[in-house]
Amino acid sequence: MSNTDTRDPTSLRTPIVAVLGHVDHGKTSLLDKIRGSAVIEGEAGAITQHIGATAVPLDIISSIAGDLVDPDDFDLPGLLFIDTPGHHSFTTLRSRGGALADIAILVVDVNDGFQPQTLEALDILKRSQTPFIVAANKIDTVPGWNANEDSPINDTYESQSDRVRSRLDESLYEIIGNLSDEEFSADLYWRVQNFQRNVGVVPVSAMTGEGVPDLLTVMMGLSQRYMKEEMEIDVAGPGVGTVLEVKEEKGFGKTIDIVLYDGTIKADDTIVVGGQNDPIVTEVRALLQPRPLAEIRTESRFEKVDEVSAASGIKIAAPELGDAMAGAPVRVVRDRPLEDVIQEVRAELADIAVDTAEEG
Ligand code: GDP
């Protein structure tokens, strides 16, 4: 062996997770619950703040999930949840391969069952071939439910009366039946052997946190097992991302919030961003992360960082961003010919236009 640097230039990035489902079925509450649990568990360690997304690192998933997760079984670094749930964000947020999200959670209210937007979400997931699991939410509203905060589903299930259990079972089987009507072979997640062929249904409560350990475990397992190859990226390479939102920010002018899904972006990079007319070529002025809550009162809401790597949510301040669009691609130029990068962005914009026309 020589002494030359033998570090592997590729690295595994965090899978990006989207949450879909019918209005009021609990998408926002579920994200809030996951975020809340991550903050509590992360108090001792550092949680990196993200723009427009919530990162839940593996060690935090493992402390939320307790016995369900052995961190040694995983080498993916955790999960990155996009904070804006819903179909619109899922369909507008694209990456070069298709959906920006690598995996999805379809939230279904156990009492309300399948609704129009549930079907719409299934259709979107099918077309984009996004692997997903179903969170059968609001199990705490089954009459007679005995809540066990943040407990894994098996433990809380054991502590319910026979009557409550059979009521829950009935609702869960109805959801499984509805999935099968839509040609998705589904089962309760602990019975699923192959998550590529079958959709796992995870009973949860976004209110009490019951089943959330299971949900995180299943998402982590699914990604590790079936998506690992897609998560291999050149971390040091020029960054590639998607614009979540274009926002005016006091002191910074127009900024873009992006999710970076490949490579790295640095505070002095030149970037090309999809615009309403033409690709925009501009220099990064600042990369901004939210400041930890405790520090916000006295200072700006953001702190500057020198660089970030995928997958992450970050705000970019740069001149000329007036024409930037949500859903548009962002690419770091670095040492490549500028014209090539502009062409790539133009091609991606054309793809988005075609998809949008097909949807309309
Ligand atoms: P979204 O429209 O899908 O984002 O749904 P929300 O998260 O806004 O939830 C809609 C309503 O259902 C709110 O009043 C929530 O408090 C309530 N809710 C969401 N999840 C649960 C749950 O697990 N249990 C109970 N009891 N209520 C819930």
PDB file of N, CA, C and O and ligand atoms in Angstrom, residues 21-30 32 85 107 109 137-141 204-208, ligand 1:
ATOM      1  N   GLY A  21     -50.750  13.138   1.156  1.00  0.00           N
ATOM      2  CA  GLY A  21     -51.992  12.607   1.712  1.00  0.00           C
ATOM      3  C   GLY A  21     -53.120  13.607   1.639  1.00  0.00           C
ATOM      4  O   GLY A  21     -52.902  14.778   1.300  1.00  0.00           O
ATOM      5  N   HIS A  22     -54.333  13.163   1.964  1.00  0.00           N
ATOM      6  CA  HIS A  22     -55.516  14.017   1.916  1.00  0.00           C
ATOM      7  C   HIS A  22     -55.431  15.113   2.977  1.00  0.00           C
ATOM      8  O   HIS A  22     -54.833  14.911   4.028  1.00  0.00           O
ATOM      9  N   VAL A  23     -56.069  16.234   2.674  1.00  0.00           N
ATOM     10  CA  VAL A  23     -56.067  17.362   3.605  1.00  0.00           C
ATOM     11  C   VAL A  23     -56.635  16.926   4.970  1.00  0.00           C
ATOM     12  O   VAL A  23     -57.569  16.109   5.026  1.00  0.00           O
ATOM     13  N   ASP A  24     -56.027  17.392   6.018  1.00  0.00           N
ATOM     14  CA  ASP A  24     -56.446  17.111   7.407  1.00  0.00           C
ATOM     15  C   ASP A  24     -56.164  15.679   7.880  1.00  0.00           C
ATOM     16  O   ASP A  24     -56.581  15.311   8.967  1.00  0.00           O
ATOM     17  N   HIS A  25     -55.494  14.890   7.088  1.00  0.00           N
ATOM     18  CA  HIS A  25     -55.183  13.535   7.552  1.00  0.00           C
ATOM     19  C   HIS A  25     -53.957  13.507   8.468  1.00  0.00           C
ATOM     20  O   HIS A  25     -53.665  12.472   9.060  1.00  0.00           O
ATOM     21  N   GLY A  26     -53.241  14.653   8.562  1.00  0.00           N
ATOM     22  CA  GLY A  26     -52.187  14.751   9.574  1.00  0.00           C
ATOM     23  C   GLY A  26     -50.769  14.872   9.061  1.00  0.00           C
ATOM     24  O   GLY A  26     -49.812  14.607   9.802  1.00  0.00           O
ATOM     25  N   LYS A  27     -50.595  15.335   7.816  1.00  0.00           N
ATOM     26  CA  LYS A  27     -49.239  15.456   7.250  1.00  0.00           C
ATOM     27  C   LYS A  27     -48.370  16.406   8.070  1.00  0.00           C
ATOM     28  O   LYS A  27     -47.248  16.071   8.453  1.00  0.00           O
ATOM     29  N   THR A  28     -48.937  17.609   8.331  1.00  0.00           N
ATOM     30  CA  THR A  28     -48.164  18.616   9.051  1.00  0.00           C
ATOM     31  C   THR A  28     -47.884  18.158  10.479  1.00  0.00           C
ATOM     32  O   THR A  28     -46.771  18.306  10.986  1.00  0.00           O
ATOM     33  N   SER A  29     -48.905  17.573  11.116  1.00  0.00           N
ATOM     34  CA  SER A  29     -48.737  17.111  12.492  1.00  0.00           C
ATOM     35  C   SER A  29     -47.658  16.032  12.584  1.00  0.00           C
ATOM     36  O   SER A  29     -46.870  16.008  13.529  1.00  0.00           O
ATOM     37  N   LEU A  30     -47.637  15.161  11.599  1.00  0.00           N
ATOM     38  CA  LEU A  30     -46.646  14.082  11.616  1.00  0.00           C
ATOM     39  C   LEU A  30     -45.231  14.654  11.475  1.00  0.00           C
ATOM     40  O   LEU A  30     -44.319  14.268  12.219  1.00  0.00           O
ATOM     41  N   ASP A  32     -44.347  17.655  12.308  1.00  0.00           N
ATOM     42  CA  ASP A  32     -44.072  18.364  13.566  1.00  0.00           C
ATOM     43  C   ASP A  32     -43.635  17.384  14.645  1.00  0.00           C
ATOM     44  O   ASP A  32     -42.722  17.666  15.415  1.00  0.00           O
ATOM     45  N   PRO A  85     -45.396  19.662   3.112  1.00  0.00           N
ATOM     46  CA  PRO A  85     -46.035  18.436   2.657  1.00  0.00           C
ATOM     47  C   PRO A  85     -47.019  18.748   1.536  1.00  0.00           C
ATOM     48  O   PRO A  85     -47.373  19.902   1.316  1.00  0.00           O
ATOM     49  N   VAL A 107     -49.918   9.645   4.093  1.00  0.00           N
ATOM     50  CA  VAL A 107     -50.652   9.678   5.356  1.00  0.00           C
ATOM     51  C   VAL A 107     -52.138   9.452   5.094  1.00  0.00           C
ATOM     52  O   VAL A 107     -52.737  10.112   4.252  1.00  0.00           O
ATOM     53  N   ASP A 109     -55.788   8.936   7.292  1.00  0.00           N
ATOM     54  CA  ASP A 109     -56.508   8.954   8.569  1.00  0.00           C
ATOM     55  C   ASP A 109     -57.232   7.604   8.728  1.00  0.00           C
ATOM     56  O   ASP A 109     -58.042   7.236   7.869  1.00  0.00           O
ATOM     57  N   ASN A 137     -52.707   7.011  10.168  1.00  0.00           N
ATOM     58  CA  ASN A 137     -52.568   7.992  11.255  1.00  0.00           C
ATOM     59  C   ASN A 137     -53.830   8.111  12.129  1.00  0.00           C
ATOM     60  O   ASN A 137     -54.900   7.676  11.745  1.00  0.00           O
ATOM     61  N   LYS A 138     -53.645   8.729  13.258  1.00  0.00           N
ATOM     62  CA  LYS A 138     -54.710   9.034  14.238  1.00  0.00           C
ATOM     63  C   LYS A 138     -55.225   7.779  14.934  1.00  0.00           C
ATOM     64  O   LYS A 138     -56.410   7.687  15.266  1.00  0.00           O
ATOM     65  N   ILE A 139     -54.355   6.799  15.171  1.00  0.00           N
ATOM     66  CA  ILE A 139     -54.809   5.581  15.863  1.00  0.00           C
ATOM     67  C   ILE A 139     -55.314   5.908  17.262  1.00  0.00           C
ATOM     68  O   ILE A 139     -56.135   5.189  17.816  1.00  0.00           O
ATOM     69  N   ASP A 140     -54.859   7.041  17.822  1.00  0.00           N
ATOM     70  CA  ASP A 140     -55.307   7.420  19.173  1.00  0.00           C
ATOM     71  C   ASP A 140     -56.784   7.802  19.202  1.00  0.00           C
ATOM     72  O   ASP A 140     -57.374   7.918  20.275  1.00  0.00           O
ATOM     73  N   THR A 141     -57.411   7.995  18.007  1.00  0.00           N
ATOM     74  CA  THR A 141     -58.826   8.383  18.006  1.00  0.00           C
ATOM     75  C   THR A 141     -59.758   7.174  17.943  1.00  0.00           C
ATOM     76  O   THR A 141     -60.974   7.329  17.930  1.00  0.00           O
ATOM     77  N   VAL A 204     -49.840   4.784  13.152  1.00  0.00           N
ATOM     78  CA  VAL A 204     -49.167   5.829  13.939  1.00  0.00           C
ATOM     79  C   VAL A 204     -50.183   6.803  14.530  1.00  0.00           C
ATOM     80  O   VAL A 204     -51.341   6.840  14.118  1.00  0.00           O
ATOM     81  N   SER A 205     -49.690   7.602  15.458  1.00  0.00           N
ATOM     82  CA  SER A 205     -50.434   8.774  15.888  1.00  0.00           C
ATOM     83  C   SER A 205     -49.480   9.955  15.914  1.00  0.00           C
ATOM     84  O   SER A 205     -48.489   9.949  16.644  1.00  0.00           O
ATOM     85  N   ALA A 206     -49.806  10.970  15.103  1.00  0.00           N
ATOM     86  CA  ALA A 206     -48.976  12.164  15.076  1.00  0.00           C
ATOM     87  C   ALA A 206     -49.177  12.955  16.364  1.00  0.00           C
ATOM     88  O   ALA A 206     -48.385  13.823  16.707  1.00  0.00           O
ATOM     89  N   MET A 207     -50.264  12.633  17.067  1.00  0.00           N
ATOM     90  CA  MET A 207     -50.570  13.343  18.306  1.00  0.00           C
ATOM     91  C   MET A 207     -49.760  12.771  19.466  1.00  0.00           C
ATOM     92  O   MET A 207     -49.097  13.495  20.188  1.00  0.00           O
ATOM     93  N   THR A 208     -49.817  11.455  19.651  1.00  0.00           N
ATOM     94  CA  THR A 208     -49.173  10.832  20.810  1.00  0.00           C
ATOM     95  C   THR A 208     -47.777  10.293  20.488  1.00  0.00           C
ATOM     96  O   THR A 208     -47.052   9.892  21.389  1.00  0.00           O
TER      97      THR A 208
HETATM   98  P1  GDP B   1     -52.713  18.060   7.052  1.00  0.00           P
HETATM   99  O1  GDP B   1     -53.731  18.922   6.384  1.00  0.00           O
HETATM  100  O2  GDP B   1     -52.659  16.691   6.414  1.00  0.00           O
HETATM  101  O3  GDP B   1     -51.352  18.683   7.171  1.00  0.00           O
HETATM  102  O4  GDP B   1     -53.279  17.773   8.524  1.00  0.00           O
HETATM  103  P2  GDP B   1     -52.857  18.442   9.916  1.00  0.00           P
HETATM  104  O5  GDP B   1     -51.551  17.947  10.366  1.00  0.00           O
HETATM  105  O6  GDP B   1     -53.067  19.899   9.821  1.00  0.00           O
HETATM  106  O7  GDP B   1     -53.948  17.779  10.873  1.00  0.00           O
HETATM  107  C1  GDP B   1     -55.340  18.036  10.747  1.00  0.00           C
HETATM  108  C2  GDP B   1     -56.030  17.925  12.113  1.00  0.00           C
HETATM  109  O8  GDP B   1     -55.921  16.614  12.618  1.00  0.00           O
HETATM  110  C3  GDP B   1     -55.397  18.832  13.160  1.00  0.00           C
HETATM  111  O9  GDP B   1     -56.422  19.347  13.975  1.00  0.00           O
HETATM  112  C4  GDP B   1     -54.500  17.885  13.952  1.00  0.00           C
HETATM  113  O10 GDP B   1     -54.345  18.298  15.291  1.00  0.00           O
HETATM  114  C5  GDP B   1     -55.292  16.590  13.883  1.00  0.00           C
HETATM  115  N1  GDP B   1     -54.411  15.408  13.953  1.00  0.00           N
HETATM  116  C6  GDP B   1     -53.359  15.130  13.139  1.00  0.00           C
HETATM  117  N2  GDP B   1     -52.807  13.954  13.472  1.00  0.00           N
HETATM  118  C7  GDP B   1     -53.509  13.486  14.529  1.00  0.00           C
HETATM  119  C8  GDP B   1     -53.430  12.302  15.329  1.00  0.00           C
HETATM  120  O11 GDP B   1     -52.589  11.417  15.148  1.00  0.00           O
HETATM  121  N3  GDP B   1     -54.352  12.176  16.328  1.00  0.00           N
HETATM  122  C9  GDP B   1     -55.319  13.099  16.570  1.00  0.00           C
HETATM  123  N4  GDP B   1     -56.157  12.887  17.565  1.00  0.00           N
HETATM  124  N5  GDP B   1     -55.420  14.222  15.837  1.00  0.00           N
HETATM  125  C10 GDP B   1     -54.537  14.407  14.831  1.00  0.00           C
END
